[in-house]
């Protein structure tokens, strides 16, 4: 291995180790600030010294002297604390945390390959040196400005949730101690921050949290595996599941074939003797009397045919039994592989809470409030991808609770409420879902202020409080009286909901004035496989997450009523909103309901909301692998992914929260559906894209709108189709394709006497102005960019072009 590759590998190892040490030092400093008992204090300081010492040696090994010098100064501070020459104070903890932030920021720069900015690190050396000697340092506060990105929820990049284990550095201090690493929290942890800058001691009778024992960072039984390899393994396990479902489908086909042959054999045996006697009868056909050899041959075939059928039945039965056994073996093997891969990707929920204690501490100091953070259910195992995507919403909700929900200490004392205030993050399992509750004991949502904000923006005011509190999820909606760097910009809660819905999750609010607010989040344990209910609507098959399906119902259309402008069905004595699934998705209904039609429906739940969607049919329920729509199609309303059916066709996975919200937006069934529908039904469209997924998605969107769609994999195949077909109404094509791209195809169409007026819509990832100009010069009628893809835009464009 050459020197450059060796240095590259050393740097990667160092950065992984830096992440581990930063996390463990952050944890221990926050615990040290709470004032632990003497034994735990000694243990914490020993871990802090080892971590700083190991990180110093690792930095020396990769020649990162600024990091090495700051770690050396931290060692001196930890030594002073251990020897009692200096004591812990909030100011000292802030200084040390600032040093850790500077080291973490340096690690981010190195990981991105950017030159290391040393000013922040160098500015900490003198304050740390003075602090180690017990001397006052300038400002007695943080000389390092914490990055705004770290403090701002939702906009911040979620922390890497992978559990990394420390590795010994390849050079440097060979005899240094290797630090231990541990999760942020196990089952439960606390952080208490006081507005008078003193650690809050446990109240009388309150149990002190037990000492945390750290597991060894690495062992002979532990192997570090790259994320990409786990993701690839998971993808292959998913393909194995798809293959299993197809084999199970083949067993059903084999059984059907066996039943057919058995019935055929029974029919043949019923006429076999009659045919034989007719052939043997001398008074039969004169031709047979004149040709005894022909008669014998026919008789032989009659007998032999019966034997062939019996043998075919036995062979098919054996084949079916073998196929069933193979399917059973494949099921057990694929399930075991799937479970093992999922377990490899599972991490404790506490990983998603990694920065919450620090955020509460810093924000409490900023606002001058006393706040206690309680974490519960940290040991629950959740898929790494879920943890990565839920960490930012959690951070935003916790920061909102401290900034908006919790009152000032003076107001709490006046109201007779205890100090410190409490913010609790609790995780628990609910079937295949993880329920996360972010609760505070503050003042609750100010409903009057929400109403006033709605009036100020000329928005309608909901009738009940449940709908009123949902208004905080409106884009740009904020009840803050002043805009600050913490909140009040109107960016946040709508993004939180969007992020959770992208996870196929939900969020609900419970609030009581003067008592506090609870945000209840529900997200799946894993994003790759789910149990799904397959339904048919508008002539297409869709998948609904089983966790969002309460039950299937049958009811008469006469049970549909109109209440407050919405269609509702009286089911079980209670009214439920009702909508046509086909209409909600913008598709044409397969059949229109008469006043006494018996309807099939599915009750879809989204948090506390429920809606009945009418269907054409229910196909069945099974576990499926979910594929995302890919970077080329980023936003498709009401859809959160896709899955492959046993037939090889693609079924879209519907987003239950968005679906119920779309239904409440006015797309409801009327008591008597209109017989008129002006959607196109005769236009034939040619969709051209070299991506099978993108082509299938576009085909699904257009067919749901009533178009007849055919596909082509590139421009050359599309042009060949146009030479052989004369009923194409428009072409929707990608640009970047093999053999003939979209620009060349458009030019060929414009140069054709037959097709020169054919509408052409380019849908491409190219968003530069020069590419748009190329599209215009080639003769395209429309140029749509995939990064801002919206299915309504495509449909409206086609409607305009086709008149």
Tab-separated table of C-alpha atoms in Angstrom, residues 261 264-265 300-316:
chain	number	residue	atom	x	y	z
A	261	UNK	CA	-55.413	-32.198	-14.907
A	264	UNK	CA	-59.458	-33.703	-17.155
A	265	UNK	CA	-58.523	-37.242	-16.039
A	300	UNK	CA	-54.448	-48.691	-27.728
A	301	UNK	CA	-54.414	-44.841	-27.754
A	302	UNK	CA	-57.619	-44.704	-25.729
A	303	UNK	CA	-56.150	-46.961	-23.055
A	304	UNK	CA	-52.739	-45.291	-23.192
A	305	UNK	CA	-54.230	-41.791	-22.955
A	306	UNK	CA	-55.857	-42.699	-19.669
A	307	UNK	CA	-52.519	-44.009	-18.383
A	308	UNK	CA	-50.762	-40.821	-19.551
A	309	UNK	CA	-53.255	-38.681	-17.662
A	310	UNK	CA	-52.805	-40.712	-14.505
A	311	UNK	CA	-49.013	-40.451	-14.818
A	312	UNK	CA	-49.226	-36.685	-15.523
A	313	UNK	CA	-51.386	-36.236	-12.438
A	314	UNK	CA	-48.850	-38.108	-10.283
A	315	UNK	CA	-45.934	-36.095	-11.731
A	316	UNK	CA	-47.740	-32.791	-11.178
